[in-house]
């Protein structure tokens, strides 16, 4: 985050605290919330940077049908994508926790029944369509 974005975040938290004070509500712990918001913003931006690498990496391999093999392959490909982001952009993974492998499989790995990868948002599957990109893994 830039210093201007950090300053805007801090001012926003101070403003929220002044409103809470006027309402008689317990104030927020600004240093703790500030650090948490910074971390979450950095993680979100990193995941946005990582996503195209995951799509490319996951679309370029032959996917096994077995569940255990898929988990192992996703873990390996995820690490490769992280390394490629580091090489291309010089940005290290800021995440403290390991990513949710099941969510990654749901989002990027092909369906084992028809071996087709779809990258559509949840909104698209619920009827409000956005951009959808499909890649056949055959």
XYZ file of N, CA, C and O in Angstrom, residues 3-91:
356
model
N 1.739 5.237 0.872
C 1.594 6.009 2.110
C 0.277 6.789 2.108
O -0.335 6.971 3.170
N -0.165 7.227 0.939
C -1.450 7.941 0.872
C -2.619 7.015 1.203
O -3.563 7.418 1.894
N -2.549 5.779 0.721
C -3.604 4.804 1.044
C -3.593 4.465 2.534
O -4.653 4.336 3.153
N -2.403 4.341 3.096
C -2.305 4.066 4.530
C -2.858 5.226 5.342
O -3.572 5.025 6.329
N -2.543 6.442 4.919
C -3.049 7.619 5.619
C -4.571 7.690 5.520
O -5.247 7.984 6.505
N -5.121 7.399 4.340
C -6.574 7.424 4.159
C -7.240 6.369 5.042
O -8.292 6.635 5.635
N -6.631 5.197 5.143
C -7.163 4.146 6.006
C -7.156 4.596 7.465
O -8.154 4.435 8.177
N -6.052 5.192 7.901
C -5.949 5.658 9.281
C -6.996 6.740 9.566
O -7.676 6.706 10.602
N -7.156 7.679 8.636
C -8.157 8.740 8.816
C -9.568 8.170 8.856
O -10.413 8.637 9.623
N -9.827 7.166 8.045
C -11.148 6.520 8.041
C -11.426 5.862 9.394
O -12.528 5.985 9.934
N -10.416 5.196 9.937
C -10.585 4.563 11.246
C -10.801 5.607 12.341
O -11.624 5.408 13.245
N -10.069 6.708 12.270
C -10.248 7.787 13.249
C -11.658 8.370 13.149
O -12.287 8.661 14.169
N -12.138 8.533 11.922
C -13.489 9.061 11.726
C -14.536 8.099 12.312
O -15.470 8.531 13.001
N -14.345 6.802 12.052
C -15.266 5.807 12.615
C -15.237 5.858 14.137
O -16.277 5.742 14.787
N -14.058 6.039 14.697
C -13.931 6.100 16.153
C -14.635 7.334 16.712
O -15.253 7.270 17.780
N -14.545 8.460 16.010
C -15.223 9.662 16.502
C -16.741 9.487 16.459
O -17.446 9.944 17.368
N -17.237 8.818 15.443
C -18.682 8.531 15.371
C -19.090 7.600 16.505
O -20.121 7.816 17.162
N -18.287 6.575 16.751
C -18.587 5.644 17.841
C -18.592 6.382 19.189
O -19.423 6.119 20.050
N -17.655 7.298 19.369
C -17.567 8.070 20.610
C -18.827 8.930 20.789
O -19.390 9.016 21.869
N -19.297 9.555 19.688
C -20.493 10.389 19.749
C -21.743 9.567 20.071
O -22.650 10.060 20.739
N -21.760 8.327 19.590
C -22.908 7.454 19.854
C -22.825 6.766 21.211
O -23.779 6.117 21.637
N -21.697 6.887 21.863
C -21.521 6.250 23.164
C -21.179 4.776 23.060
O -21.359 4.032 24.012
N -20.692 4.371 21.906
C -20.299 2.979 21.679
C -18.815 2.838 21.982
O -18.034 3.766 21.802
N -18.435 1.649 22.437
C -17.038 1.370 22.753
C -16.157 1.656 21.539
O -16.448 1.214 20.430
N -15.077 2.403 21.717
C -14.200 2.727 20.576
C -13.435 1.503 20.090
O -13.222 0.548 20.849
N -13.044 1.564 18.822
C -12.244 0.476 18.272
C -10.779 0.688 18.627
O -10.343 1.812 18.866
N -10.047 -0.407 18.663
C -8.608 -0.345 18.916
C -7.933 -0.028 17.582
O -7.685 -0.919 16.764
N -7.664 1.242 17.336
C -7.185 1.691 16.026
C -5.882 0.993 15.605
O -5.800 0.513 14.476
N -4.857 0.886 16.443
C -3.629 0.222 15.971
C -3.856 -1.235 15.535
O -3.330 -1.665 14.512
N -4.664 -1.969 16.278
C -4.918 -3.368 15.934
C -5.727 -3.476 14.647
O -5.386 -4.251 13.752
N -6.786 -2.695 14.541
C -7.637 -2.734 13.358
C -6.858 -2.242 12.137
O -6.977 -2.799 11.042
N -6.049 -1.233 12.319
C -5.232 -0.688 11.229
C -4.291 -1.760 10.675
O -4.209 -1.966 9.462
N -3.583 -2.440 11.560
C -2.659 -3.492 11.122
C -3.395 -4.631 10.421
O -2.924 -5.160 9.410
N -4.571 -5.004 10.959
C -5.350 -6.075 10.346
C -5.829 -5.666 8.947
O -5.731 -6.429 8.000
N -6.319 -4.450 8.806
C -6.791 -3.969 7.499
C -5.642 -3.894 6.494
O -5.818 -4.236 5.327
N -4.467 -3.446 6.934
C -3.301 -3.415 6.051
C -2.956 -4.809 5.553
O -2.728 -5.030 4.352
N -2.939 -5.757 6.482
C -2.594 -7.135 6.125
C -3.614 -7.710 5.157
O -3.260 -8.316 4.135
N -4.901 -7.514 5.444
C -5.947 -8.045 4.570
C -5.908 -7.413 3.184
O -6.114 -8.095 2.173
N -5.618 -6.137 3.113
C -5.521 -5.460 1.824
C -4.334 -5.993 1.023
O -4.454 -6.250 -0.176
N -3.206 -6.168 1.686
C -2.031 -6.718 1.012
C -2.296 -8.129 0.509
O -1.928 -8.480 -0.618
N -2.949 -8.947 1.323
C -3.263 -10.315 0.919
C -4.229 -10.332 -0.267
O -4.057 -11.112 -1.206
N -5.225 -9.459 -0.239
C -6.192 -9.403 -1.336
C -5.509 -8.990 -2.634
O -5.736 -9.593 -3.692
N -4.655 -7.985 -2.579
C -3.939 -7.533 -3.778
C -2.997 -8.616 -4.291
O -2.837 -8.801 -5.497
N -2.369 -9.340 -3.381
C -1.479 -10.421 -3.795
C -2.270 -11.518 -4.491
O -1.850 -12.047 -5.524
N -3.428 -11.870 -3.944
C -4.249 -12.904 -4.560
C -4.745 -12.474 -5.934
O -4.845 -13.298 -6.847
N -5.028 -11.179 -6.106
C -5.413 -10.673 -7.425
C -4.241 -10.771 -8.399
O -4.432 -11.060 -9.575
N -3.036 -10.542 -7.917
C -1.841 -10.659 -8.744
C -1.556 -12.121 -9.074
O -1.116 -12.452 -10.180
N -1.836 -13.014 -8.154
C -1.551 -14.443 -8.301
C -2.550 -15.152 -9.222
O -2.197 -16.113 -9.896
N -3.781 -14.662 -9.274
C -4.847 -15.370 -9.994
C -4.527 -15.681 -11.454
O -4.721 -16.819 -11.897
N -4.015 -14.737 -12.260
C -3.692 -15.094 -13.643
C -2.624 -16.188 -13.752
O -2.661 -17.012 -14.658
N -1.698 -16.203 -12.823
C -0.670 -17.233 -12.818
C -1.280 -18.595 -12.505
O -0.894 -19.604 -13.082
N -2.244 -18.616 -11.583
C -2.919 -19.870 -11.268
C -3.714 -20.373 -12.472
O -3.676 -21.564 -12.792
N -4.420 -19.474 -13.159
C -5.186 -19.880 -14.337
C -4.270 -20.475 -15.399
O -4.575 -21.524 -15.968
N -3.157 -19.825 -15.650
C -2.215 -20.306 -16.658
C -1.621 -21.646 -16.243
O -1.566 -22.587 -17.039
N -1.167 -21.732 -15.012
C -0.529 -22.948 -14.521
C -1.508 -24.111 -14.482
O -1.181 -25.211 -14.912
N -2.721 -23.874 -13.990
C -3.688 -24.951 -13.857
C -4.238 -25.397 -15.209
O -4.635 -26.542 -15.369
N -4.260 -24.489 -16.172
C -4.775 -24.837 -17.490
C -3.781 -25.577 -18.356
O -4.132 -26.068 -19.424
N -2.545 -25.683 -17.915
C -1.500 -26.270 -18.755
C -1.107 -27.690 -18.361
O -0.129 -28.208 -18.879
N -1.858 -28.321 -17.474
C -1.487 -29.670 -17.031
C -2.628 -30.654 -17.277
O -3.785 -30.268 -17.430
N -2.266 -31.921 -17.294
C -3.249 -32.997 -17.393
C -3.690 -33.339 -15.965
O -2.870 -33.645 -15.107
N -4.981 -33.264 -15.707
C -5.495 -33.438 -14.353
C -5.858 -34.889 -14.078
O -6.546 -35.524 -14.864
N -5.412 -35.400 -12.924
C -5.811 -36.765 -12.547
C -7.257 -36.781 -12.053
O -7.816 -35.752 -11.692
N -7.833 -37.965 -12.023
C -9.222 -38.085 -11.567
C -9.279 -38.267 -10.049
O -10.191 -37.785 -9.413
N -8.310 -38.932 -9.457
C -8.313 -39.203 -8.026
C -8.211 -37.938 -7.186
O -7.474 -37.004 -7.516
N -8.953 -37.903 -6.086
C -9.019 -36.731 -5.221
C -7.665 -36.411 -4.586
O -7.223 -35.263 -4.583
N -6.983 -37.421 -4.052
C -5.685 -37.195 -3.397
C -4.652 -36.676 -4.375
O -3.869 -35.777 -4.059
N -4.665 -37.235 -5.575
C -3.717 -36.785 -6.594
C -4.005 -35.346 -7.006
O -3.085 -34.571 -7.268
N -5.277 -34.972 -7.046
C -5.647 -33.605 -7.404
C -5.160 -32.622 -6.335
O -4.655 -31.543 -6.651
N -5.325 -32.981 -5.068
C -4.866 -32.115 -3.979
C -3.353 -31.935 -4.044
O -2.838 -30.825 -3.908
N -2.640 -33.021 -4.280
C -1.183 -32.950 -4.387
C -0.771 -32.070 -5.565
O 0.113 -31.209 -5.438
N -1.441 -32.241 -6.713
C -1.118 -31.450 -7.894
C -1.430 -29.967 -7.678
O -0.643 -29.097 -8.041
N -2.563 -29.667 -7.045
C -2.929 -28.276 -6.775
C -1.895 -27.622 -5.866
O -1.477 -26.487 -6.100
N -1.459 -28.327 -4.845
C -0.455 -27.794 -3.922
C 0.847 -27.489 -4.669
O 1.437 -26.414 -4.504
N 1.266 -28.414 -5.516
C 2.499 -28.227 -6.277
C 2.369 -27.058 -7.252
O 3.258 -26.204 -7.329
N 1.259 -26.994 -7.987
C 1.064 -25.921 -8.964
C 0.919 -24.558 -8.289
O 1.381 -23.542 -8.813
N 0.293 -24.544 -7.121
C 0.139 -23.295 -6.374
C 1.510 -22.751 -5.974
O 1.780 -21.555 -6.096
N 2.367 -23.630 -5.506
C 3.728 -23.210 -5.136
C 4.484 -22.689 -6.350
O 5.222 -21.700 -6.255
N 4.304 -23.339 -7.506
C 4.959 -22.871 -8.727
C 4.476 -21.475 -9.114
O 5.263 -20.620 -9.516
N 3.167 -21.243 -8.992
C 2.604 -19.932 -9.331
C 3.149 -18.857 -8.391
O 3.479 -17.747 -8.828
N 3.269 -19.184 -7.112
C 3.819 -18.240 -6.137
C 5.270 -17.900 -6.490
O 5.675 -16.731 -6.448
N 6.039 -18.907 -6.858
C 7.430 -18.675 -7.242
C 7.519 -17.812 -8.496
O 8.388 -16.945 -8.605
N 6.605 -18.030 -9.446
C 6.622 -17.254 -10.677
C 6.272 -15.785 -10.417
O 6.857 -14.886 -11.006
N 5.327 -15.540 -9.507
C 4.994 -14.160 -9.128
C 6.212 -13.501 -8.490
O 6.521 -12.334 -8.777
N 6.912 -14.245 -7.661
C 8.119 -13.718 -7.013
C 9.170 -13.345 -8.059
O 9.779 -12.275 -7.991
N 9.343 -14.206 -9.055
C 10.339 -13.952 -10.101
C 9.923 -12.764 -10.966
O 10.727 -11.870 -11.243
N 8.670 -12.743 -11.400
C 8.204 -11.714 -12.335
C 8.031 -10.337 -11.700
O 8.304 -9.326 -12.324
N 7.532 -10.313 -10.457
C 7.182 -9.035 -9.837
C 8.021 -8.691 -8.611
O 7.935 -7.570 -8.103
N 8.777 -9.644 -8.100
C 9.571 -9.390 -6.905
C 8.721 -9.239 -5.657
O 9.141 -8.611 -4.694
N 7.529 -9.840 -5.682
C 6.601 -9.730 -4.560
C 6.510 -11.082 -3.874
O 6.140 -12.082 -4.495
